[in-house]
PDB file of C-alpha atoms and ligand atoms in Angstrom:
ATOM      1  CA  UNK R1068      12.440 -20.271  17.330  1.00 94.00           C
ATOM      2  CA  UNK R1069      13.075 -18.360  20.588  1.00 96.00           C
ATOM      3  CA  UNK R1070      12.265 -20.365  23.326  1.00 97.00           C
ATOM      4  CA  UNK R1071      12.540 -17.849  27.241  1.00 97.00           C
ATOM      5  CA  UNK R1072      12.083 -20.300  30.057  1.00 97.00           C
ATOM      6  CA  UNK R1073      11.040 -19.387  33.424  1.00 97.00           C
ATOM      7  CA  UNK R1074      13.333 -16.571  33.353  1.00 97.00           C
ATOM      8  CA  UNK R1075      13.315 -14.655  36.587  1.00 97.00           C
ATOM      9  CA  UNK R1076      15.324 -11.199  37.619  1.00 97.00           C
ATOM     10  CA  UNK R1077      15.475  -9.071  40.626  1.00 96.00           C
ATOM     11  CA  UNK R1078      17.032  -5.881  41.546  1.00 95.00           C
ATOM     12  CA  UNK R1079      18.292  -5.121  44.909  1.00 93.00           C
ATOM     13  CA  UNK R1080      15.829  -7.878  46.361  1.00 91.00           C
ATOM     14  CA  UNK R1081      12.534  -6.920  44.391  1.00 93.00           C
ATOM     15  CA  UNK R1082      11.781  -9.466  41.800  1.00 94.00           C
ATOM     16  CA  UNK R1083      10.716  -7.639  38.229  1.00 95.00           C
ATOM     17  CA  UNK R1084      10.226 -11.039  36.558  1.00 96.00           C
ATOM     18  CA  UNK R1085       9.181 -14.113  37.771  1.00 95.00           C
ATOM     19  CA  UNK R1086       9.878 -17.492  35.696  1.00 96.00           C
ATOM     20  CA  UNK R1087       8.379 -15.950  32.757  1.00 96.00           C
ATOM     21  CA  UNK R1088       7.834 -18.315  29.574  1.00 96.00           C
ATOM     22  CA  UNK R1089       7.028 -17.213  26.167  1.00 96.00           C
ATOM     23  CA  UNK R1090       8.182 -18.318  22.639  1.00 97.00           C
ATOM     24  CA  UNK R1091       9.020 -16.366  19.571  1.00 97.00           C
ATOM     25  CA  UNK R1092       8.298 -18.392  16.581  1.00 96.00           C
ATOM     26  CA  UNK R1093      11.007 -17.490  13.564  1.00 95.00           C
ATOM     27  CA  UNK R1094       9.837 -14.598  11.200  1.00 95.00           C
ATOM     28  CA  UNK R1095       6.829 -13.230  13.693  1.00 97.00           C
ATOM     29  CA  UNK R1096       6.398  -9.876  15.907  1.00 98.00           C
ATOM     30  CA  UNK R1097       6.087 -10.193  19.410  1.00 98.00           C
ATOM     31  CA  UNK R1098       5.022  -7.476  21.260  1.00 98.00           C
ATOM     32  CA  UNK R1099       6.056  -6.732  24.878  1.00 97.00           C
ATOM     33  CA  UNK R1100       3.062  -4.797  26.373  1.00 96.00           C
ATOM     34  CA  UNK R1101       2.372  -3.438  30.381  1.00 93.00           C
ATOM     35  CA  UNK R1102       2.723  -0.551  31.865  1.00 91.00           C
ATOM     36  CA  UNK R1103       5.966   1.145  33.322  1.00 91.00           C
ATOM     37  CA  UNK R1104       7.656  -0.425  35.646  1.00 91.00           C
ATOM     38  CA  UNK R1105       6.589  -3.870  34.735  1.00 93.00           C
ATOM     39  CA  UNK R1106      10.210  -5.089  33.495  1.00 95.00           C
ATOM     40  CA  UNK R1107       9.598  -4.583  29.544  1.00 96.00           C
ATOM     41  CA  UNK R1108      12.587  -2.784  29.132  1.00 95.00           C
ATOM     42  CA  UNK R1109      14.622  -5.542  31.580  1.00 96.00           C
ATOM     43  CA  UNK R1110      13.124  -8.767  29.312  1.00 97.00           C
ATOM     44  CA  UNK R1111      14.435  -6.771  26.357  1.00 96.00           C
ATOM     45  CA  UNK R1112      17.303  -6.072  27.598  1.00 95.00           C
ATOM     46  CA  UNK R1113      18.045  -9.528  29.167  1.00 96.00           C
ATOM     47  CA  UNK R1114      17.118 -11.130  25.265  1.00 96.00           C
ATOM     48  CA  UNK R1115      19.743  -8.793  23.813  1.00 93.00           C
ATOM     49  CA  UNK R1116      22.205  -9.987  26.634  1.00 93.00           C
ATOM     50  CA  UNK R1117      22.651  -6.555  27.857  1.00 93.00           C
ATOM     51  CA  UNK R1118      21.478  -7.914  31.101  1.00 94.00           C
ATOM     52  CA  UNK R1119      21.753 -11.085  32.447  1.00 94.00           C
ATOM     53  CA  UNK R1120      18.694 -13.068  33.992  1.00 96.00           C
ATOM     54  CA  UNK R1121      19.124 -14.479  37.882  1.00 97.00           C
ATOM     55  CA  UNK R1122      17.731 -17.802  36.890  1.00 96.00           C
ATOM     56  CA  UNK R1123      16.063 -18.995  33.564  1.00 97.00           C
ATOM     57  CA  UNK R1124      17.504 -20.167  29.938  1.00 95.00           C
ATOM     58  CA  UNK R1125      17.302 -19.582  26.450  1.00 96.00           C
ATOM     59  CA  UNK R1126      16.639 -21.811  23.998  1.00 96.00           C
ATOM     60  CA  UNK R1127      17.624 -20.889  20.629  1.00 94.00           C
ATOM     61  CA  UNK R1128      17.078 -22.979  17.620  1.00 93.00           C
ATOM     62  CA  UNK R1129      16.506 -25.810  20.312  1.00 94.00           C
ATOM     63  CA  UNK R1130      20.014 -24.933  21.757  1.00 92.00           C
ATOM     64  CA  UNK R1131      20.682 -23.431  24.925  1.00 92.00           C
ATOM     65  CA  UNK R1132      21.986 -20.031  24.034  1.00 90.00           C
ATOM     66  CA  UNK R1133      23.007 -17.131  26.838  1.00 90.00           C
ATOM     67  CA  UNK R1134      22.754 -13.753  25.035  1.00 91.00           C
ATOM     68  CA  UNK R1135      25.122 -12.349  27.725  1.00 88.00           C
ATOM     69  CA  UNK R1136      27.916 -14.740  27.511  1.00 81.00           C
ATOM     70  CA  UNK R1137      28.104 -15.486  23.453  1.00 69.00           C
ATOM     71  CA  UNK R1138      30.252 -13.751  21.386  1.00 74.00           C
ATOM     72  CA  UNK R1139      28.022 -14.803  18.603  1.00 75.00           C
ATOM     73  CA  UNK R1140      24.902 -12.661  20.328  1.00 74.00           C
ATOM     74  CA  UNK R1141      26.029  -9.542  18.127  1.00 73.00           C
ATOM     75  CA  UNK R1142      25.260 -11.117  15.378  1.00 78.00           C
ATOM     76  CA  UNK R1143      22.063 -13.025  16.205  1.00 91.00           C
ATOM     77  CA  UNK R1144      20.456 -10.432  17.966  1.00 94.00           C
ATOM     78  CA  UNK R1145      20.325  -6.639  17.118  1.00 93.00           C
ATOM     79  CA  UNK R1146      18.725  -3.848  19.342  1.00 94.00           C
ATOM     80  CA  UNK R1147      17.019  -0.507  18.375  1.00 95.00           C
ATOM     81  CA  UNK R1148      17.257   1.625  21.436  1.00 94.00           C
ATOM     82  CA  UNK R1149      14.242   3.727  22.505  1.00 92.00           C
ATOM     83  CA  UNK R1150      17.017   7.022  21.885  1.00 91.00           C
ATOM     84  CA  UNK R1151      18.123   5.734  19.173  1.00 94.00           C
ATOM     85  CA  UNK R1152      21.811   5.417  20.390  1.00 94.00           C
ATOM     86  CA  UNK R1153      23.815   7.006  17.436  1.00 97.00           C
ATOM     87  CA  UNK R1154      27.405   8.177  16.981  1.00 97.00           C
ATOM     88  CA  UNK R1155      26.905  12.058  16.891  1.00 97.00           C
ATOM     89  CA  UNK R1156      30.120  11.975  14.841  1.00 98.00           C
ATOM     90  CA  UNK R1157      29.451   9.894  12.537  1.00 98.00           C
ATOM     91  CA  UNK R1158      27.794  10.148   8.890  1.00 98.00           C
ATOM     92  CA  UNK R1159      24.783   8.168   8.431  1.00 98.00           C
ATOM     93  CA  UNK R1160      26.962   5.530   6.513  1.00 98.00           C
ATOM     94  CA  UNK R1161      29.290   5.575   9.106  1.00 98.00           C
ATOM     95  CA  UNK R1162      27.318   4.755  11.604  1.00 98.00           C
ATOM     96  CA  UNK R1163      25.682   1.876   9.575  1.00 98.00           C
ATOM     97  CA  UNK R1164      29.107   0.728   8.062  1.00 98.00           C
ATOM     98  CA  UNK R1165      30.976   0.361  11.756  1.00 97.00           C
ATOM     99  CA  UNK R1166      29.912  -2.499  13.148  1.00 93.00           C
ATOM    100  CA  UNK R1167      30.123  -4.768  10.086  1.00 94.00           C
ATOM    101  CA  UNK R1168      33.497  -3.455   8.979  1.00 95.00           C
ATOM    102  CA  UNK R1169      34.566  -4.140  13.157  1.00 92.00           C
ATOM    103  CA  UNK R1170      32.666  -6.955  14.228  1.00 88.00           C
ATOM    104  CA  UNK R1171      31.944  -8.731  10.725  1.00 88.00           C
ATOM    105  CA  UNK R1172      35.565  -8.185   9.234  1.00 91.00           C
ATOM    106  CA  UNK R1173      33.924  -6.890   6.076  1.00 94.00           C
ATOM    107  CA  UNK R1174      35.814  -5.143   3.903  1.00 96.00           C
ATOM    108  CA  UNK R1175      34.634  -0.893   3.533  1.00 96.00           C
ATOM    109  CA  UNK R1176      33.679  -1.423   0.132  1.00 97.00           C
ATOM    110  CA  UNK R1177      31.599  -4.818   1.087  1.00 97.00           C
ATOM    111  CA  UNK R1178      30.400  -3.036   3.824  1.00 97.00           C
ATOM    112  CA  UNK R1179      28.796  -0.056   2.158  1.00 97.00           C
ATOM    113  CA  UNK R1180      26.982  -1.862  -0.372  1.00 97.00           C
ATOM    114  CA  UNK R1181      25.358  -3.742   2.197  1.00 96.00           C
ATOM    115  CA  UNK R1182      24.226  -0.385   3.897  1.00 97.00           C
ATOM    116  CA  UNK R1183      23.639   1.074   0.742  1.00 97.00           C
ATOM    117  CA  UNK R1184      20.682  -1.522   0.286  1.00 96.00           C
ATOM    118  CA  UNK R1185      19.292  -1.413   3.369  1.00 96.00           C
ATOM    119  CA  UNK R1186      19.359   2.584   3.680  1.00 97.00           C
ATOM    120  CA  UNK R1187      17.864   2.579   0.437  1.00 95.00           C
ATOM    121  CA  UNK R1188      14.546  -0.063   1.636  1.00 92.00           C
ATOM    122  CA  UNK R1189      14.473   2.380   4.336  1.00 93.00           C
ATOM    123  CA  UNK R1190      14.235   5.291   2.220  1.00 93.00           C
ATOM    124  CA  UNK R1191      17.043   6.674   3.420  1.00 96.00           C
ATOM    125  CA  UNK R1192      19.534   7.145   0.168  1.00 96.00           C
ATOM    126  CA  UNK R1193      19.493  10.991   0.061  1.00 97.00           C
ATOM    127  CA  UNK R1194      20.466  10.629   3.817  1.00 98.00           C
ATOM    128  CA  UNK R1195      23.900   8.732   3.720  1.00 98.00           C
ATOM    129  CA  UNK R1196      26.129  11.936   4.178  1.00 98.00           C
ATOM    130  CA  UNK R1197      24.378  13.232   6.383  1.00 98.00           C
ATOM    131  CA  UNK R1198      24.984  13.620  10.353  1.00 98.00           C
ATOM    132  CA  UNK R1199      22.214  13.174  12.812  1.00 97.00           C
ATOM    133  CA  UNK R1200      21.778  15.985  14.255  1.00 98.00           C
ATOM    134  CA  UNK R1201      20.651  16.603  11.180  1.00 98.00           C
ATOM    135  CA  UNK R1202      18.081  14.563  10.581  1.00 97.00           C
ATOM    136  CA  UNK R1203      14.828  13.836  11.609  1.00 93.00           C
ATOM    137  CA  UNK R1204      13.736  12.017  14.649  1.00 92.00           C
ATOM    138  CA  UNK R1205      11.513   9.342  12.374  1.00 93.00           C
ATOM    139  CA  UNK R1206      15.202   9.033   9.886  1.00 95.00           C
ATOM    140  CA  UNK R1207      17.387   8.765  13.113  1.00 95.00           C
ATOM    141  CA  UNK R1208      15.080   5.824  14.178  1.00 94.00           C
ATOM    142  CA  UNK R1209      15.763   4.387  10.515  1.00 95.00           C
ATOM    143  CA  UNK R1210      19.609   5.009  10.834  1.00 97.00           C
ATOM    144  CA  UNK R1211      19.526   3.011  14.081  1.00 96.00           C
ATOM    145  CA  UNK R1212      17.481   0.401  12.432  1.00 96.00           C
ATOM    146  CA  UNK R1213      19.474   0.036   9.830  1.00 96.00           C
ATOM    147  CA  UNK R1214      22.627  -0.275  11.727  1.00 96.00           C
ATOM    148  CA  UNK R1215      21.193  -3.414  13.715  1.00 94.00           C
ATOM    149  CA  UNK R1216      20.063  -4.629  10.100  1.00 95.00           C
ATOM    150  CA  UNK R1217      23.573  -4.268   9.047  1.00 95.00           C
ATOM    151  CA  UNK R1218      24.641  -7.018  11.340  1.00 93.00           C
ATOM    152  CA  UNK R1219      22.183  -9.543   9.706  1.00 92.00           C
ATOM    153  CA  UNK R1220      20.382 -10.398  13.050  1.00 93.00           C
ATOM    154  CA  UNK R1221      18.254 -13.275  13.791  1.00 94.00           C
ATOM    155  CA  UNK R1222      16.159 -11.462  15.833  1.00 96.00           C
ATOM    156  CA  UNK R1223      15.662  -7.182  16.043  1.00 96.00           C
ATOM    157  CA  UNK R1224      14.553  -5.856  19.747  1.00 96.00           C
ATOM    158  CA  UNK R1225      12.915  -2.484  19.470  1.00 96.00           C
ATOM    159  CA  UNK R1226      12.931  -0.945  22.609  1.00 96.00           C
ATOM    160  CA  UNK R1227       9.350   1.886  23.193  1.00 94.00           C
ATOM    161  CA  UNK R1228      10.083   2.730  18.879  1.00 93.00           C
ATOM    162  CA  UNK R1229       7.208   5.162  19.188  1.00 91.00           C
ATOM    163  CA  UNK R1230       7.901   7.013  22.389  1.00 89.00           C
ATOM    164  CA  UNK R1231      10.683   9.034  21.198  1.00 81.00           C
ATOM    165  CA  UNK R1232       8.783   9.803  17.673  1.00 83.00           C
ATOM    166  CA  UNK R1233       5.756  12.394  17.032  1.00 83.00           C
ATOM    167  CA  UNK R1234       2.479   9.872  16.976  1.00 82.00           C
ATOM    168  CA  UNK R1235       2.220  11.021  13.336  1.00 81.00           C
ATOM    169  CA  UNK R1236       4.899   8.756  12.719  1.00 85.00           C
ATOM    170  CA  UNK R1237       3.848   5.908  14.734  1.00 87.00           C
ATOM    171  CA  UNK R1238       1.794   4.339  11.829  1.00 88.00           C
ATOM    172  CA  UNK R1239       5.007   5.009   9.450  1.00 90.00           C
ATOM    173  CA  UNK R1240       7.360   2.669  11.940  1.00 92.00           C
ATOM    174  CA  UNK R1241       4.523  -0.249  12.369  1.00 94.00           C
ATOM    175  CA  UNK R1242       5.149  -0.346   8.060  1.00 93.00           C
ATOM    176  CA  UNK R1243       8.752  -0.634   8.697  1.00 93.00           C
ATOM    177  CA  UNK R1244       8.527  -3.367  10.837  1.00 96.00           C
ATOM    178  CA  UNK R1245       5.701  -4.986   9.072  1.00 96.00           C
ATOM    179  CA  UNK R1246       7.754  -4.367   5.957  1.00 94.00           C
ATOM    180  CA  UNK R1247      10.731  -6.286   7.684  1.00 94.00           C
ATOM    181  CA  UNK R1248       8.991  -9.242   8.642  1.00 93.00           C
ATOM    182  CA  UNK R1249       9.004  -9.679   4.959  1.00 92.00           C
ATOM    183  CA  UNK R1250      12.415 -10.145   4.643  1.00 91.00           C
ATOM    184  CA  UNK R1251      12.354 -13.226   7.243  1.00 91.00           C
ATOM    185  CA  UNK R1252      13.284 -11.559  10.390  1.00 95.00           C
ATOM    186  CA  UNK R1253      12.045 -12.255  13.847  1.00 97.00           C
ATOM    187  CA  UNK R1254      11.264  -8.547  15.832  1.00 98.00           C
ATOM    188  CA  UNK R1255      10.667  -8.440  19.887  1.00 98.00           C
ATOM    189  CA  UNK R1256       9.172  -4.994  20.300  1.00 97.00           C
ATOM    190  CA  UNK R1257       8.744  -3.484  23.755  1.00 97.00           C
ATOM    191  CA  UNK R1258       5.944  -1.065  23.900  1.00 95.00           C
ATOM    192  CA  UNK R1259       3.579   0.890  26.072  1.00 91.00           C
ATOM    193  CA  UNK R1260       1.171   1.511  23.423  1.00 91.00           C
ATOM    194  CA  UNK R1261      -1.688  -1.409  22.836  1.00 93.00           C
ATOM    195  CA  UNK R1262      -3.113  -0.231  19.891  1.00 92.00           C
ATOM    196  CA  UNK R1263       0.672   0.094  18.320  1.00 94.00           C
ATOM    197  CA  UNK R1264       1.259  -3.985  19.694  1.00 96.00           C
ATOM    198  CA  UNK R1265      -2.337  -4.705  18.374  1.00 96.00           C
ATOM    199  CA  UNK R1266      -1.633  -3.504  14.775  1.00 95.00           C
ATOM    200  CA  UNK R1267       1.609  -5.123  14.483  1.00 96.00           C
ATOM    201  CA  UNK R1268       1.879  -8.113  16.343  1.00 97.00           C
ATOM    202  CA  UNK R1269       1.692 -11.946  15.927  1.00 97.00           C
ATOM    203  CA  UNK R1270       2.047 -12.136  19.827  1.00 97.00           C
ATOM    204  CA  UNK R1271       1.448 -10.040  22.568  1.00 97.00           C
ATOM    205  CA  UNK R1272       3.371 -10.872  25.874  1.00 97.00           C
ATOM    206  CA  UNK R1273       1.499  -8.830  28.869  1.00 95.00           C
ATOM    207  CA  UNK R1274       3.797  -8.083  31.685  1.00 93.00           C
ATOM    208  CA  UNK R1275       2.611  -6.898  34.291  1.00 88.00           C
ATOM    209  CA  UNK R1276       4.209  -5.616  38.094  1.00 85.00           C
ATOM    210  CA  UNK R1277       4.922  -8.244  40.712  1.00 80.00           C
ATOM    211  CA  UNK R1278       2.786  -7.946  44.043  1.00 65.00           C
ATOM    212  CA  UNK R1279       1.533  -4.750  42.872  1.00 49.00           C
TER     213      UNK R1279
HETATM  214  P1  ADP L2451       9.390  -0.972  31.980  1.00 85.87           P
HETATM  215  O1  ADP L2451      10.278  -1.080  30.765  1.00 85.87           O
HETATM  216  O2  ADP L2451       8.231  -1.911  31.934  1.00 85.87           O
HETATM  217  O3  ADP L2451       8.947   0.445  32.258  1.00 85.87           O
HETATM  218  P2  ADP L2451      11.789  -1.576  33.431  1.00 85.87           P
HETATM  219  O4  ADP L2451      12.217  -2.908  32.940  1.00 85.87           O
HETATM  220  O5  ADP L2451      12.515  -0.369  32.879  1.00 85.87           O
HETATM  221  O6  ADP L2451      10.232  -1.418  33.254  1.00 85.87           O
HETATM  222  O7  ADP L2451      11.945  -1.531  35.004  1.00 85.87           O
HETATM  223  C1  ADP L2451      11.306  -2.473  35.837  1.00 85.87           C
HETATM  224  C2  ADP L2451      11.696  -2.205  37.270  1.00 85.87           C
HETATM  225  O8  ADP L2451      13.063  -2.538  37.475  1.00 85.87           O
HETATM  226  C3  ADP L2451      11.565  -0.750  37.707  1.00 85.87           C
HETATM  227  O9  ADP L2451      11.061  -0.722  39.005  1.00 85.87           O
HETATM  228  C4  ADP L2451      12.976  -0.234  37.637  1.00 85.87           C
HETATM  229  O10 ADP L2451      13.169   0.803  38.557  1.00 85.87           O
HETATM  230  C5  ADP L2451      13.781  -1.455  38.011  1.00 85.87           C
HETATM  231  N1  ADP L2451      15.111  -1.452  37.389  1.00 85.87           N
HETATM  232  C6  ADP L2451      15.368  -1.495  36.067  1.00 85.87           C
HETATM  233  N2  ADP L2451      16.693  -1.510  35.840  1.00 85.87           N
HETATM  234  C7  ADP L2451      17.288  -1.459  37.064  1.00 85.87           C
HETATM  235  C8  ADP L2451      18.640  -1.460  37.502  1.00 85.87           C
HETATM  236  N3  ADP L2451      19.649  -1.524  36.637  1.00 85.87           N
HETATM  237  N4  ADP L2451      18.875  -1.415  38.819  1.00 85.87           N
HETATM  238  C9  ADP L2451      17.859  -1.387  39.718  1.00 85.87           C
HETATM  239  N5  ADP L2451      16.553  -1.395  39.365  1.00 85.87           N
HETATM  240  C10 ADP L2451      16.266  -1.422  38.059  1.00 85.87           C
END
């Protein structure tokens, strides 16, 4: 279990959260809902240590845990960015293989196997050559899924994963994370879209603008 305790953050004086509690229970979807400019995207990226909360803790496990000061956050917590965030030069196996073969120490051939079975539950097997700016804006969003898969996370933050798709493929991503909570994984997904958070969630965290 994820446990966020009064976490609090400002920016240049203006406070975007304010001792904010909420906890994700192991294996469940929590949806981060409000409109923009709430802080969604700033509680994401303060759980995936990308940012770093003025006050607050985490509590991971019933440890304290600080995602921006533990080398081990890599590999407990994985992040889908809302662009997607992948190497232009790099094949789709590339891009899945890096990390583990960097961070992990696994060896190429241990590496791609892995991939190979995730790309594969992702439907993405005929893809593995391929480059992506070749591919499809719904298969780039499964190339950077499966690249924060590779790392075995803990926990996968999705940050807005329908924005940046055509809404025809809005349903298709809701199966995939459905799909993953089957596999025992706990998912933090930061949307604008309540019917999207409704359809998927366990939880739904509203978040809404300070003194506004
Ligand atoms: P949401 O994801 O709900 O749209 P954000 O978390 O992106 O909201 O932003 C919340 C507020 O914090 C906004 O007013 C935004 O301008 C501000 N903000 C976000 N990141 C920074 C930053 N790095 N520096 C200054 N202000 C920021």
């Amino acid at each position: 279990m994820l446990k966020l305790e009064n976490i609090t953050k400002s920016f240049n004086g203006t406070t975007i959260l304010n001792k904010l509690n909420v906890e994700v229970k192991d294996n469940s979807i929590l949806s981060i809902v409000g409109p923009s400019g709430a802080g969604k995207t700033t509680l994401l990226r303060c759980i995936a240590g990308l940012d770093r909360p003025d006050s607050g803790k985490f509590i991971l496990n019933g440890d304290t845990f600080d995602p921006a000061d533990s080398t081990e956050t890599e590999r407990i917590i994985g992040i889908v960015f809302q662009d997607f965030n992948l190497f232009p030069h790099l094949t789709v196996m590339e891009n899945v293989t890096l990390a583990p073969t960097m961070a992990l120490k696994q060896s190429k051939e241990e590496a791609k196997e892995n991939a190979s079975g995730i790309l594969k539950e992702l439907e993405l097997q005929t893809h593995v050559d391929q480059y992506p700016f070749e591919l499809s804006g719904g298969q780039k969003q499964r190339v950077a899924i499966a690249r924060a898969l590779a790392m075995k996370p803990q926990i996968l933050c999705y940050d807005e994963p329908t924005s940046a798709l055509d809404p025809s493929l809005r349903d298709a991503v809701g199966k995939v994370i459905l799909d993953l909570k089957e596999t025992g994984i706990t998912q933090i997904v930061v949307t604008h879209d309540p019917a999207f958070a409704e359809n998927i969630s366990d939880q739904i965290l509203q978040v809404k603008p300070i003194n506004k």
